[in-house]
PDB file of C-alpha atoms in Angstrom:
ATOM      1  CA  UNK A1200      38.957   9.605 -27.473  1.00  0.00           C
ATOM      2  CA  UNK A1201      40.614   9.792 -24.197  1.00  0.00           C
ATOM      3  CA  UNK A1202      41.524  13.121 -22.623  1.00  0.00           C
ATOM      4  CA  UNK A1203      44.171  12.409 -19.853  1.00  0.00           C
ATOM      5  CA  UNK A1204      43.654  14.316 -16.660  1.00  0.00           C
ATOM      6  CA  UNK A1205      46.521  15.784 -15.011  1.00  0.00           C
ATOM      7  CA  UNK A1206      46.287  16.159 -11.314  1.00  0.00           C
ATOM      8  CA  UNK A1207      48.167  18.720  -9.292  1.00  0.00           C
ATOM      9  CA  UNK A1208      48.586  16.478  -6.345  1.00  0.00           C
ATOM     10  CA  UNK A1209      52.476  16.697  -6.348  1.00  0.00           C
ATOM     11  CA  UNK A1210      53.177  20.241  -6.766  1.00  0.00           C
ATOM     12  CA  UNK A1211      56.188  21.436  -4.728  1.00  0.00           C
ATOM     13  CA  UNK A1212      53.971  23.727  -2.337  1.00  0.00           C
ATOM     14  CA  UNK A1213      51.534  20.887  -1.241  1.00  0.00           C
ATOM     15  CA  UNK A1214      54.480  18.057  -0.904  1.00  0.00           C
ATOM     16  CA  UNK A1215      55.798  21.134   1.477  1.00  0.00           C
ATOM     17  CA  UNK A1216      52.764  21.572   3.382  1.00  0.00           C
ATOM     18  CA  UNK A1217      52.213  17.908   3.785  1.00  0.00           C
ATOM     19  CA  UNK A1218      55.613  17.321   5.399  1.00  0.00           C
ATOM     20  CA  UNK A1219      54.915  20.197   7.619  1.00  0.00           C
ATOM     21  CA  UNK A1220      51.491  18.543   8.356  1.00  0.00           C
ATOM     22  CA  UNK A1221      53.569  15.118   9.220  1.00  0.00           C
ATOM     23  CA  UNK A1222      56.512  16.590  11.079  1.00  0.00           C
ATOM     24  CA  UNK A1223      54.913  19.489  13.520  1.00  0.00           C
ATOM     25  CA  UNK A1224      52.648  19.275  16.467  1.00  0.00           C
ATOM     26  CA  UNK A1225      49.094  20.628  16.406  1.00  0.00           C
ATOM     27  CA  UNK A1226      50.093  24.060  17.838  1.00  0.00           C
ATOM     28  CA  UNK A1227      52.825  24.640  15.113  1.00  0.00           C
ATOM     29  CA  UNK A1228      50.403  23.151  12.540  1.00  0.00           C
ATOM     30  CA  UNK A1229      48.045  25.821  13.118  1.00  0.00           C
ATOM     31  CA  UNK A1230      50.289  28.524  13.396  1.00  0.00           C
ATOM     32  CA  UNK A1231      51.901  27.314  10.036  1.00  0.00           C
ATOM     33  CA  UNK A1232      48.177  27.359   8.382  1.00  0.00           C
ATOM     34  CA  UNK A1233      47.805  31.053   9.493  1.00  0.00           C
ATOM     35  CA  UNK A1234      51.186  32.041   8.298  1.00  0.00           C
ATOM     36  CA  UNK A1235      51.834  29.656   5.420  1.00  0.00           C
ATOM     37  CA  UNK A1236      51.490  32.428   2.709  1.00  0.00           C
ATOM     38  CA  UNK A1237      53.808  34.867   4.635  1.00  0.00           C
ATOM     39  CA  UNK A1238      56.745  32.726   5.024  1.00  0.00           C
ATOM     40  CA  UNK A1239      59.754  34.869   5.180  1.00  0.00           C
ATOM     41  CA  UNK A1240      59.948  37.176   2.259  1.00  0.00           C
ATOM     42  CA  UNK A1241      62.519  39.717   2.476  1.00  0.00           C
ATOM     43  CA  UNK A1242      61.869  43.175   0.438  1.00  0.00           C
ATOM     44  CA  UNK A1243      65.210  43.902  -1.521  1.00  0.00           C
ATOM     45  CA  UNK A1244      64.033  47.216  -2.442  1.00  0.00           C
ATOM     46  CA  UNK A1245      67.636  48.623  -1.177  1.00  0.00           C
ATOM     47  CA  UNK A1246      68.912  47.150  -4.221  1.00  0.00           C
ATOM     48  CA  UNK A1247      67.132  49.306  -6.348  1.00  0.00           C
ATOM     49  CA  UNK A1248      68.074  52.181  -4.143  1.00  0.00           C
ATOM     50  CA  UNK A1249      71.775  51.263  -4.082  1.00  0.00           C
ATOM     51  CA  UNK A1250      71.466  51.190  -8.265  1.00  0.00           C
ATOM     52  CA  UNK A1251      69.910  54.486  -8.277  1.00  0.00           C
ATOM     53  CA  UNK A1252      72.749  55.951  -6.256  1.00  0.00           C
ATOM     54  CA  UNK A1253      75.251  54.271  -8.281  1.00  0.00           C
ATOM     55  CA  UNK A1254      73.356  55.832 -11.337  1.00  0.00           C
ATOM     56  CA  UNK A1255      73.441  59.113  -9.673  1.00  0.00           C
ATOM     57  CA  UNK A1256      77.294  58.928  -8.881  1.00  0.00           C
ATOM     58  CA  UNK A1257      78.223  57.769 -12.048  1.00  0.00           C
ATOM     59  CA  UNK A1258      76.464  60.627 -14.046  1.00  0.00           C
ATOM     60  CA  UNK A1259      77.850  63.303 -11.282  1.00  0.00           C
ATOM     61  CA  UNK A1260      81.402  61.885 -12.454  1.00  0.00           C
ATOM     62  CA  UNK A1261      81.150  63.158 -15.992  1.00  0.00           C
ATOM     63  CA  UNK A1262      79.355  65.978 -15.936  1.00  0.00           C
ATOM     64  CA  UNK A1263      80.253  69.767 -14.876  1.00  0.00           C
ATOM     65  CA  UNK A1264      79.617  70.155 -11.248  1.00  0.00           C
ATOM     66  CA  UNK A1265      79.929  74.067 -11.527  1.00  0.00           C
ATOM     67  CA  UNK A1266      81.317  77.008 -13.385  1.00  0.00           C
ATOM     68  CA  UNK A1267      83.691  79.773 -12.139  1.00  0.00           C
ATOM     69  CA  UNK A1268      83.591  83.177 -13.797  1.00  0.00           C
ATOM     70  CA  UNK A1269      86.381  85.387 -13.661  1.00  0.00           C
ATOM     71  CA  UNK A1270      85.283  88.827 -12.064  1.00  0.00           C
ATOM     72  CA  UNK A1271      86.181  92.164 -13.326  1.00  0.00           C
ATOM     73  CA  UNK A1272      86.825  91.145 -16.913  1.00  0.00           C
ATOM     74  CA  UNK A1273      84.703  92.840 -19.681  1.00  0.00           C
ATOM     75  CA  UNK A1274      84.244  89.766 -21.854  1.00  0.00           C
ATOM     76  CA  UNK A1275      83.167  87.408 -19.401  1.00  0.00           C
ATOM     77  CA  UNK A1276      84.797  83.999 -19.376  1.00  0.00           C
ATOM     78  CA  UNK A1277      83.514  81.036 -17.730  1.00  0.00           C
ATOM     79  CA  UNK A1278      85.023  77.649 -17.018  1.00  0.00           C
ATOM     80  CA  UNK A1279      83.174  74.655 -16.405  1.00  0.00           C
ATOM     81  CA  UNK A1280      84.520  72.459 -13.428  1.00  0.00           C
ATOM     82  CA  UNK A1281      84.612  68.859 -13.991  1.00  0.00           C
ATOM     83  CA  UNK A1282      84.724  66.181 -11.551  1.00  0.00           C
ATOM     84  CA  UNK A1283      87.348  64.319 -13.886  1.00  0.00           C
ATOM     85  CA  UNK A1284      89.800  67.099 -13.701  1.00  0.00           C
ATOM     86  CA  UNK A1285      89.768  67.578  -9.932  1.00  0.00           C
ATOM     87  CA  UNK A1286      91.324  64.638  -8.021  1.00  0.00           C
ATOM     88  CA  UNK A1287      89.896  65.704  -4.927  1.00  0.00           C
ATOM     89  CA  UNK A1288      86.412  65.037  -5.991  1.00  0.00           C
ATOM     90  CA  UNK A1289      87.343  62.391  -8.528  1.00  0.00           C
ATOM     91  CA  UNK A1290      88.797  59.848  -6.008  1.00  0.00           C
ATOM     92  CA  UNK A1291      85.789  59.937  -3.463  1.00  0.00           C
ATOM     93  CA  UNK A1292      83.494  59.839  -6.159  1.00  0.00           C
ATOM     94  CA  UNK A1293      85.150  56.799  -7.893  1.00  0.00           C
ATOM     95  CA  UNK A1294      85.584  55.295  -4.314  1.00  0.00           C
ATOM     96  CA  UNK A1295      81.753  55.629  -3.525  1.00  0.00           C
ATOM     97  CA  UNK A1296      80.652  53.871  -6.967  1.00  0.00           C
ATOM     98  CA  UNK A1297      83.076  50.951  -6.502  1.00  0.00           C
ATOM     99  CA  UNK A1298      81.613  50.396  -2.650  1.00  0.00           C
ATOM    100  CA  UNK A1299      78.083  50.894  -3.830  1.00  0.00           C
ATOM    101  CA  UNK A1300      78.595  48.304  -6.592  1.00  0.00           C
ATOM    102  CA  UNK A1301      80.284  45.928  -4.116  1.00  0.00           C
ATOM    103  CA  UNK A1302      77.134  46.713  -1.636  1.00  0.00           C
ATOM    104  CA  UNK A1303      75.027  45.678  -4.049  1.00  0.00           C
ATOM    105  CA  UNK A1304      76.139  41.852  -4.156  1.00  0.00           C
ATOM    106  CA  UNK A1305      76.524  42.019  -0.161  1.00  0.00           C
ATOM    107  CA  UNK A1306      72.980  40.880  -0.063  1.00  0.00           C
ATOM    108  CA  UNK A1307      73.730  37.672   2.081  1.00  0.00           C
ATOM    109  CA  UNK A1308      75.476  39.330   4.648  1.00  0.00           C
ATOM    110  CA  UNK A1309      72.993  42.210   5.684  1.00  0.00           C
ATOM    111  CA  UNK A1310      75.206  43.755   8.713  1.00  0.00           C
ATOM    112  CA  UNK A1311      78.129  44.040   6.531  1.00  0.00           C
ATOM    113  CA  UNK A1312      76.286  45.568   3.749  1.00  0.00           C
ATOM    114  CA  UNK A1313      74.638  48.013   6.102  1.00  0.00           C
ATOM    115  CA  UNK A1314      78.323  49.125   7.587  1.00  0.00           C
ATOM    116  CA  UNK A1315      79.657  49.459   3.589  1.00  0.00           C
ATOM    117  CA  UNK A1316      76.622  51.665   2.692  1.00  0.00           C
ATOM    118  CA  UNK A1317      77.222  53.875   5.570  1.00  0.00           C
ATOM    119  CA  UNK A1318      80.689  54.350   4.787  1.00  0.00           C
ATOM    120  CA  UNK A1319      79.799  55.206   1.217  1.00  0.00           C
ATOM    121  CA  UNK A1320      77.269  57.534   2.612  1.00  0.00           C
ATOM    122  CA  UNK A1321      79.762  59.081   4.710  1.00  0.00           C
ATOM    123  CA  UNK A1322      82.245  59.500   1.564  1.00  0.00           C
ATOM    124  CA  UNK A1323      79.125  61.139  -0.283  1.00  0.00           C
ATOM    125  CA  UNK A1324      78.655  63.722   2.317  1.00  0.00           C
ATOM    126  CA  UNK A1325      82.269  64.417   2.394  1.00  0.00           C
ATOM    127  CA  UNK A1326      82.003  64.978  -1.577  1.00  0.00           C
ATOM    128  CA  UNK A1327      79.202  67.308  -1.121  1.00  0.00           C
ATOM    129  CA  UNK A1328      81.280  69.201   1.220  1.00  0.00           C
ATOM    130  CA  UNK A1329      84.387  69.068  -0.695  1.00  0.00           C
ATOM    131  CA  UNK A1330      82.132  70.646  -3.979  1.00  0.00           C
ATOM    132  CA  UNK A1331      80.725  73.546  -1.735  1.00  0.00           C
ATOM    133  CA  UNK A1332      84.324  74.319  -0.457  1.00  0.00           C
ATOM    134  CA  UNK A1333      85.899  73.944  -4.134  1.00  0.00           C
ATOM    135  CA  UNK A1334      83.162  76.088  -5.520  1.00  0.00           C
ATOM    136  CA  UNK A1335      82.756  79.029  -2.893  1.00  0.00           C
ATOM    137  CA  UNK A1336      86.322  79.141  -0.723  1.00  0.00           C
ATOM    138  CA  UNK A1337      88.907  78.422  -3.433  1.00  0.00           C
ATOM    139  CA  UNK A1338      87.114  80.776  -5.964  1.00  0.00           C
ATOM    140  CA  UNK A1339      86.437  83.446  -4.124  1.00  0.00           C
ATOM    141  CA  UNK A1340      90.331  83.207  -3.072  1.00  0.00           C
ATOM    142  CA  UNK A1341      91.098  83.192  -6.535  1.00  0.00           C
ATOM    143  CA  UNK A1342      88.985  86.301  -7.216  1.00  0.00           C
ATOM    144  CA  UNK A1343      86.538  84.514  -9.246  1.00  0.00           C
ATOM    145  CA  UNK A1344      82.676  83.996  -8.709  1.00  0.00           C
ATOM    146  CA  UNK A1345      81.195  80.425  -8.444  1.00  0.00           C
ATOM    147  CA  UNK A1346      78.029  78.999  -9.468  1.00  0.00           C
ATOM    148  CA  UNK A1347      76.473  75.513  -8.796  1.00  0.00           C
ATOM    149  CA  UNK A1348      75.675  73.589 -11.714  1.00  0.00           C
ATOM    150  CA  UNK A1349      72.151  71.941 -12.371  1.00  0.00           C
ATOM    151  CA  UNK A1350      73.908  68.533 -12.000  1.00  0.00           C
ATOM    152  CA  UNK A1351      74.652  69.269  -8.316  1.00  0.00           C
ATOM    153  CA  UNK A1352      71.369  67.868  -7.281  1.00  0.00           C
ATOM    154  CA  UNK A1353      72.936  64.256  -8.119  1.00  0.00           C
ATOM    155  CA  UNK A1354      75.007  64.255  -5.072  1.00  0.00           C
ATOM    156  CA  UNK A1355      72.185  64.944  -2.459  1.00  0.00           C
ATOM    157  CA  UNK A1356      70.135  62.524  -4.649  1.00  0.00           C
ATOM    158  CA  UNK A1357      72.590  59.719  -4.100  1.00  0.00           C
ATOM    159  CA  UNK A1358      72.994  60.502  -0.466  1.00  0.00           C
ATOM    160  CA  UNK A1359      69.044  60.230  -0.185  1.00  0.00           C
ATOM    161  CA  UNK A1360      69.159  56.966  -2.340  1.00  0.00           C
ATOM    162  CA  UNK A1361      71.918  55.821   0.337  1.00  0.00           C
ATOM    163  CA  UNK A1362      69.900  56.605   3.147  1.00  0.00           C
ATOM    164  CA  UNK A1363      66.782  54.896   1.692  1.00  0.00           C
ATOM    165  CA  UNK A1364      69.101  51.678   1.185  1.00  0.00           C
ATOM    166  CA  UNK A1365      70.427  51.599   4.799  1.00  0.00           C
ATOM    167  CA  UNK A1366      66.334  52.109   5.793  1.00  0.00           C
ATOM    168  CA  UNK A1367      65.602  49.093   3.589  1.00  0.00           C
ATOM    169  CA  UNK A1368      68.482  47.029   5.047  1.00  0.00           C
ATOM    170  CA  UNK A1369      67.239  47.832   8.741  1.00  0.00           C
ATOM    171  CA  UNK A1370      63.724  46.929   7.845  1.00  0.00           C
ATOM    172  CA  UNK A1371      65.235  43.314   6.645  1.00  0.00           C
ATOM    173  CA  UNK A1372      67.283  42.924   9.509  1.00  0.00           C
ATOM    174  CA  UNK A1373      64.579  43.697  12.168  1.00  0.00           C
ATOM    175  CA  UNK A1374      62.263  41.123   9.986  1.00  0.00           C
ATOM    176  CA  UNK A1375      64.859  38.470   9.937  1.00  0.00           C
ATOM    177  CA  UNK A1376      65.178  39.058  13.934  1.00  0.00           C
ATOM    178  CA  UNK A1377      61.590  38.689  14.589  1.00  0.00           C
ATOM    179  CA  UNK A1378      61.420  35.170  12.602  1.00  0.00           C
ATOM    180  CA  UNK A1379      64.517  34.211  14.737  1.00  0.00           C
ATOM    181  CA  UNK A1380      62.319  34.878  17.762  1.00  0.00           C
ATOM    182  CA  UNK A1381      59.355  32.983  16.475  1.00  0.00           C
ATOM    183  CA  UNK A1382      61.495  29.557  15.906  1.00  0.00           C
TER     184      UNK A1382
END
């Protein structure tokens, strides 16, 4: 009974390496041998950060962001404030979610991806300021006491994820620039 022996001489990595050996001069061959396993690998961790920012903003859109309590009334009446009811908060939050969704698929154009992410970060900071203004300034003007919700931690978390995404994009841009210098 004959057993067929399968040789792996034609694996794609070996073919690429042999082509490199054939076409490059000796200095480049040595450099390629050393860095063969490190051939331009871009870390896409920023996609995970952008996705987590999308999730945080989407959850923030449907949960209460605070409550106001009417002062001076014996039966305490607390009213939950929802993002869906406040268009001044809903529109920027929806804009950030849409920008982040678009940004996830801009990985081929990193400078544009960074720009869109910076814009969404700025809008997220504006949403944080708007929530604080709505809770405290308007509630106090109407004679009410305002309290943050537990869910308000989602806004700084989304901003943090956006910052981490910007940092990841900057690392990839630096990595690509260093590879371009080596060519």
